[in-house]
Every structure is written in C-alpha cells, then in structure tokens.
PDB file of C-alpha atoms in Angstrom:
ATOM      1  CA  MET A   1      41.298  40.250   5.556  1.00  0.00           C
ATOM      2  CA  SER A   2      39.957  40.091   9.065  1.00  0.00           C
ATOM      3  CA  ASP A   3      41.653  36.890  10.280  1.00  0.00           C
ATOM      4  CA  ALA A   4      45.184  37.327  11.595  1.00  0.00           C
ATOM      5  CA  THR A   5      46.078  33.683  10.906  1.00  0.00           C
ATOM      6  CA  HIS A   6      45.616  31.697   7.714  1.00  0.00           C
ATOM      7  CA  HIS A   7      46.110  27.961   7.382  1.00  0.00           C
ATOM      8  CA  TYR A   8      47.083  25.952   4.320  1.00  0.00           C
ATOM      9  CA  ALA A   9      47.014  22.239   3.600  1.00  0.00           C
ATOM     10  CA  ALA A  10      48.646  20.176   0.891  1.00  0.00           C
ATOM     11  CA  ALA A  11      48.779  16.425   0.438  1.00  0.00           C
ATOM     12  CA  LEU A  12      52.063  15.215  -1.030  1.00  0.00           C
ATOM     13  CA  ALA A  13      52.683  11.658  -2.229  1.00  0.00           C
ATOM     14  CA  TRP A  14      55.871  10.183  -3.649  1.00  0.00           C
ATOM     15  CA  THR A  15      55.096   8.412  -6.940  1.00  0.00           C
ATOM     16  CA  GLY A  16      58.637   7.360  -7.862  1.00  0.00           C
ATOM     17  CA  ASN A  17      58.706   3.810  -6.498  1.00  0.00           C
ATOM     18  CA  ARG A  18      59.855   1.746  -9.487  1.00  0.00           C
ATOM     19  CA  GLY A  19      59.300  -1.546  -7.687  1.00  0.00           C
ATOM     20  CA  GLN A  20      62.214  -1.649  -5.272  1.00  0.00           C
ATOM     21  CA  GLY A  21      61.584   1.473  -3.200  1.00  0.00           C
ATOM     22  CA  THR A  22      64.758   3.279  -2.245  1.00  0.00           C
ATOM     23  CA  SER A  23      66.860   0.126  -2.026  1.00  0.00           C
ATOM     24  CA  HIS A  24      69.406   1.729  -4.408  1.00  0.00           C
ATOM     25  CA  TYR A  25      70.050   5.453  -4.806  1.00  0.00           C
ATOM     26  CA  ASP A  26      70.167   5.294  -8.609  1.00  0.00           C
ATOM     27  CA  ASP A  27      67.025   3.198  -9.029  1.00  0.00           C
ATOM     28  CA  TYR A  28      64.161   5.188  -7.561  1.00  0.00           C
ATOM     29  CA  GLY A  29      62.230   7.999  -9.175  1.00  0.00           C
ATOM     30  CA  ARG A  30      62.072  11.477  -7.701  1.00  0.00           C
ATOM     31  CA  GLU A  31      58.505  12.129  -8.914  1.00  0.00           C
ATOM     32  CA  PHE A  32      55.776  13.331  -6.587  1.00  0.00           C
ATOM     33  CA  ARG A  33      52.191  14.487  -6.708  1.00  0.00           C
ATOM     34  CA  VAL A  34      50.660  17.361  -4.770  1.00  0.00           C
ATOM     35  CA  ARG A  35      46.946  17.699  -4.129  1.00  0.00           C
ATOM     36  CA  ILE A  36      45.350  20.797  -2.706  1.00  0.00           C
ATOM     37  CA  GLN A  37      41.618  20.631  -2.244  1.00  0.00           C
ATOM     38  CA  GLY A  38      39.695  22.275  -5.071  1.00  0.00           C
ATOM     39  CA  LYS A  39      42.791  22.886  -7.228  1.00  0.00           C
ATOM     40  CA  PRO A  40      44.446  21.065 -10.133  1.00  0.00           C
ATOM     41  CA  GLU A  41      46.907  18.379  -9.164  1.00  0.00           C
ATOM     42  CA  LEU A  42      50.584  19.291  -9.484  1.00  0.00           C
ATOM     43  CA  SER A  43      53.175  16.754 -10.602  1.00  0.00           C
ATOM     44  CA  GLY A  44      56.744  17.443  -9.607  1.00  0.00           C
ATOM     45  CA  SER A  45      60.177  15.929  -9.418  1.00  0.00           C
ATOM     46  CA  ALA A  46      63.670  16.761  -8.263  1.00  0.00           C
ATOM     47  CA  ASP A  47      65.855  19.147 -10.232  1.00  0.00           C
ATOM     48  CA  PRO A  48      67.521  17.271 -13.118  1.00  0.00           C
ATOM     49  CA  GLY A  49      70.860  17.802 -11.337  1.00  0.00           C
ATOM     50  CA  PHE A  50      69.513  15.570  -8.571  1.00  0.00           C
ATOM     51  CA  ARG A  51      68.256  12.808 -10.880  1.00  0.00           C
ATOM     52  CA  GLY A  52      64.855  14.423 -11.397  1.00  0.00           C
ATOM     53  CA  ASP A  53      62.558  14.540 -14.387  1.00  0.00           C
ATOM     54  CA  PRO A  54      63.340  17.743 -16.323  1.00  0.00           C
ATOM     55  CA  SER A  55      59.784  17.919 -17.692  1.00  0.00           C
ATOM     56  CA  ARG A  56      58.305  18.450 -14.217  1.00  0.00           C
ATOM     57  CA  HIS A  57      58.425  21.391 -11.839  1.00  0.00           C
ATOM     58  CA  ASN A  58      60.887  20.991  -9.000  1.00  0.00           C
ATOM     59  CA  PRO A  59      60.838  22.515  -5.499  1.00  0.00           C
ATOM     60  CA  GLU A  60      63.447  25.094  -6.499  1.00  0.00           C
ATOM     61  CA  ASP A  61      61.308  26.233  -9.454  1.00  0.00           C
ATOM     62  CA  LEU A  62      58.276  26.454  -7.212  1.00  0.00           C
ATOM     63  CA  LEU A  63      60.080  28.523  -4.573  1.00  0.00           C
ATOM     64  CA  LEU A  64      61.140  31.046  -7.215  1.00  0.00           C
ATOM     65  CA  VAL A  65      57.607  31.146  -8.632  1.00  0.00           C
ATOM     66  CA  ALA A  66      56.242  31.712  -5.115  1.00  0.00           C
ATOM     67  CA  ILE A  67      58.609  34.665  -4.603  1.00  0.00           C
ATOM     68  CA  SER A  68      57.866  36.209  -7.993  1.00  0.00           C
ATOM     69  CA  SER A  69      54.093  35.759  -7.871  1.00  0.00           C
ATOM     70  CA  CYS A  70      53.816  37.004  -4.280  1.00  0.00           C
ATOM     71  CA  HIS A  71      55.725  40.168  -5.196  1.00  0.00           C
ATOM     72  CA  MET A  72      53.465  40.672  -8.203  1.00  0.00           C
ATOM     73  CA  LEU A  73      50.258  40.205  -6.230  1.00  0.00           C
ATOM     74  CA  SER A  74      51.458  42.543  -3.455  1.00  0.00           C
ATOM     75  CA  TYR A  75      52.487  45.094  -6.085  1.00  0.00           C
ATOM     76  CA  LEU A  76      49.215  44.959  -8.014  1.00  0.00           C
ATOM     77  CA  ALA A  77      47.227  45.405  -4.795  1.00  0.00           C
ATOM     78  CA  LEU A  78      49.298  48.451  -3.864  1.00  0.00           C
ATOM     79  CA  CYS A  79      48.923  49.920  -7.324  1.00  0.00           C
ATOM     80  CA  ALA A  80      45.146  49.501  -7.189  1.00  0.00           C
ATOM     81  CA  ARG A  81      45.010  51.145  -3.749  1.00  0.00           C
ATOM     82  CA  HIS A  82      47.199  54.045  -4.948  1.00  0.00           C
ATOM     83  CA  ARG A  83      45.249  54.432  -8.191  1.00  0.00           C
ATOM     84  CA  VAL A  84      48.156  53.410 -10.404  1.00  0.00           C
ATOM     85  CA  ASN A  85      46.551  51.682 -13.377  1.00  0.00           C
ATOM     86  CA  VAL A  86      48.749  48.703 -14.348  1.00  0.00           C
ATOM     87  CA  LEU A  87      48.011  47.375 -17.826  1.00  0.00           C
ATOM     88  CA  ALA A  88      50.674  44.652 -18.016  1.00  0.00           C
ATOM     89  CA  TYR A  89      53.121  42.896 -15.682  1.00  0.00           C
ATOM     90  CA  SER A  90      55.749  40.249 -16.392  1.00  0.00           C
ATOM     91  CA  ASP A  91      58.817  39.021 -14.542  1.00  0.00           C
ATOM     92  CA  ASP A  92      61.893  37.072 -15.592  1.00  0.00           C
ATOM     93  CA  ALA A  93      62.997  36.003 -12.119  1.00  0.00           C
ATOM     94  CA  THR A  94      66.255  34.227 -11.321  1.00  0.00           C
ATOM     95  CA  ALA A  95      67.684  32.612  -8.204  1.00  0.00           C
ATOM     96  CA  THR A  96      70.921  31.056  -7.060  1.00  0.00           C
ATOM     97  CA  MET A  97      71.294  27.979  -4.888  1.00  0.00           C
ATOM     98  CA  ALA A  98      74.617  26.890  -3.406  1.00  0.00           C
ATOM     99  CA  LEU A  99      75.404  23.329  -2.379  1.00  0.00           C
ATOM    100  CA  SER A 100      77.465  22.519   0.695  1.00  0.00           C
ATOM    101  CA  PRO A 101      80.049  19.730   0.991  1.00  0.00           C
ATOM    102  CA  ASP A 102      77.744  17.862   3.387  1.00  0.00           C
ATOM    103  CA  GLY A 103      75.074  17.566   0.656  1.00  0.00           C
ATOM    104  CA  SER A 104      72.808  20.293   1.964  1.00  0.00           C
ATOM    105  CA  GLY A 105      72.114  23.454   0.061  1.00  0.00           C
ATOM    106  CA  ARG A 106      70.348  26.772   0.310  1.00  0.00           C
ATOM    107  CA  PHE A 107      69.177  29.602  -1.836  1.00  0.00           C
ATOM    108  CA  THR A 108      71.639  32.475  -1.580  1.00  0.00           C
ATOM    109  CA  ALA A 109      69.787  35.100  -3.613  1.00  0.00           C
ATOM    110  CA  ALA A 110      66.818  35.801  -5.852  1.00  0.00           C
ATOM    111  CA  LEU A 111      66.472  38.619  -8.339  1.00  0.00           C
ATOM    112  CA  LEU A 112      63.162  39.729  -9.790  1.00  0.00           C
ATOM    113  CA  HIS A 113      63.000  41.619 -13.083  1.00  0.00           C
ATOM    114  CA  PRO A 114      59.455  43.009 -13.141  1.00  0.00           C
ATOM    115  CA  ARG A 115      58.404  44.724 -16.367  1.00  0.00           C
ATOM    116  CA  VAL A 116      55.368  46.910 -15.799  1.00  0.00           C
ATOM    117  CA  VAL A 117      53.257  48.981 -18.156  1.00  0.00           C
ATOM    118  CA  VAL A 118      51.059  51.648 -16.584  1.00  0.00           C
ATOM    119  CA  ALA A 119      48.288  53.600 -18.280  1.00  0.00           C
ATOM    120  CA  ASP A 120      49.633  57.087 -17.640  1.00  0.00           C
ATOM    121  CA  VAL A 121      53.196  58.432 -17.869  1.00  0.00           C
ATOM    122  CA  ALA A 122      52.466  60.560 -14.779  1.00  0.00           C
ATOM    123  CA  GLN A 123      52.155  57.289 -12.774  1.00  0.00           C
ATOM    124  CA  VAL A 124      55.610  55.908 -13.634  1.00  0.00           C
ATOM    125  CA  GLU A 125      57.498  57.339 -10.631  1.00  0.00           C
ATOM    126  CA  ARG A 126      54.900  56.148  -8.150  1.00  0.00           C
ATOM    127  CA  ALA A 127      54.754  52.761  -9.878  1.00  0.00           C
ATOM    128  CA  ILE A 128      58.518  52.359  -9.493  1.00  0.00           C
ATOM    129  CA  ALA A 129      58.417  53.365  -5.820  1.00  0.00           C
ATOM    130  CA  LEU A 130      55.662  50.877  -5.006  1.00  0.00           C
ATOM    131  CA  HIS A 131      58.009  47.951  -5.736  1.00  0.00           C
ATOM    132  CA  GLU A 132      59.884  48.623  -2.469  1.00  0.00           C
ATOM    133  CA  ARG A 133      56.645  48.595  -0.493  1.00  0.00           C
ATOM    134  CA  ALA A 134      55.475  45.433  -2.297  1.00  0.00           C
ATOM    135  CA  HIS A 135      58.716  43.713  -1.312  1.00  0.00           C
ATOM    136  CA  ALA A 136      58.198  44.727   2.320  1.00  0.00           C
ATOM    137  CA  LEU A 137      54.635  43.351   2.282  1.00  0.00           C
ATOM    138  CA  CYS A 138      55.286  40.099   0.384  1.00  0.00           C
ATOM    139  CA  PHE A 139      54.438  37.123   2.609  1.00  0.00           C
ATOM    140  CA  ILE A 140      56.876  34.829   0.841  1.00  0.00           C
ATOM    141  CA  ALA A 141      59.809  37.284   0.809  1.00  0.00           C
ATOM    142  CA  ASN A 142      59.231  37.868   4.517  1.00  0.00           C
ATOM    143  CA  SER A 143      59.560  34.116   5.050  1.00  0.00           C
ATOM    144  CA  CYS A 144      62.876  33.689   3.227  1.00  0.00           C
ATOM    145  CA  ASN A 145      66.301  33.875   4.851  1.00  0.00           C
ATOM    146  CA  PHE A 146      68.198  35.020   1.764  1.00  0.00           C
ATOM    147  CA  PRO A 147      68.291  38.350  -0.069  1.00  0.00           C
ATOM    148  CA  ILE A 148      65.610  39.041  -2.641  1.00  0.00           C
ATOM    149  CA  ALA A 149      66.132  42.053  -4.861  1.00  0.00           C
ATOM    150  CA  HIS A 150      64.241  43.528  -7.763  1.00  0.00           C
ATOM    151  CA  GLU A 151      65.222  45.512 -10.819  1.00  0.00           C
ATOM    152  CA  ALA A 152      61.937  46.899 -12.024  1.00  0.00           C
ATOM    153  CA  VAL A 153      61.342  48.616 -15.327  1.00  0.00           C
ATOM    154  CA  VAL A 154      58.157  50.653 -15.602  1.00  0.00           C
ATOM    155  CA  SER A 155      56.931  52.258 -18.787  1.00  0.00           C
ATOM    156  CA  ALA A 156      53.731  54.017 -19.744  1.00  0.00           C
ATOM    157  CA  ALA A 157      51.349  53.014 -22.483  1.00  0.00           C
ATOM    158  CA  ASP A 158      50.975  56.695 -23.400  1.00  0.00           C
ATOM    159  CA  ALA A 159      54.727  57.458 -23.288  1.00  0.00           C
ATOM    160  CA  THR A 160      54.931  57.888 -27.037  1.00  0.00           C
ATOM    161  CA  MET A 161      52.184  60.505 -26.894  1.00  0.00           C
ATOM    162  CA  ALA A 162      53.979  62.381 -24.085  1.00  0.00           C
ATOM    163  CA  ALA A 163      57.299  62.607 -25.919  1.00  0.00           C
ATOM    164  CA  PRO A 164      58.027  65.965 -27.665  1.00  0.00           C
TER     165      PRO A 164
END
C-alpha cells in the first residue's frame, strides 16, 4: 500500500419508522440499512436487549466481527510473508459490554480464540508467535479503547506423521 491515508464511505438509513416516527419509545423499529458502493446491502437492528430484531446483525456483533476479521487478515498476511503455510483458520470470538446507569455503555474486553492449522509441524512455534505481531498491526484493534486478547491454538496438518 503506497497511500498513507485510506477513506471509507457508508450510507446508513433508518428503516424502522412504523408510521409514527419516534413519537413513543416502544413503538418504533430499530432496523437500519447500510449501503456501501459495490457491496451487498447490510440490514441491521439493535441488540434484542435494546428492542432490536434478533434475526439481524447489530452494531455490537459487527464490532466483534471487525476485530476478529482484522486480526485474521493481519495474521494471514504475516504468515504468508514469513512463509508459514496456513491451511485453515477459525475464531470463536467473544466480547463483553457493560452498561452505565446513565444509559451509556462500552465494550470492556474482547477475547479471540483463533484455531489455526499449518502445513508443517516445524511452523507451529512461529505461527503462534505471529499472533502477537498481528494484534499489534490490526487496524481495528489499534482503534479500540478496551483490551483485546487472544488465546490461539495452532496445530499442524502433519502432526500425526511427526509423532513417534
């Protein structure tokens, strides 16, 4: 990447007006639509705990997905540059949000659980170490004001062949 600055644009529209706008707290929908040029439209809502539609993604879900996917993409790039051949990657990420008495809230922590399979058992140590570097490089993690940790598990596809 040669440009030092990247710009992003998203068009968000509230679609939850059920005829009376926000005249009553209980009567309006929390649904929204996001359009980003050249990409599929995303339909979202509030978390069900905030009167949202449980079948739609909510901002909290999307923040956790952004953290997890950014870590993965940073990690895979590092592995490719360090010649660590990753064959599979999955993550069961979790996050915690705390509400304040004034109605505000904030994420207090996120925990990633990457599960990685590499091609060669000799690459496992390096593959584990690259998670720290990926965290340091992740654009999204660098933008968050709460702790993000990871508990990575790396195994090798050829581990059964290497065992005595």
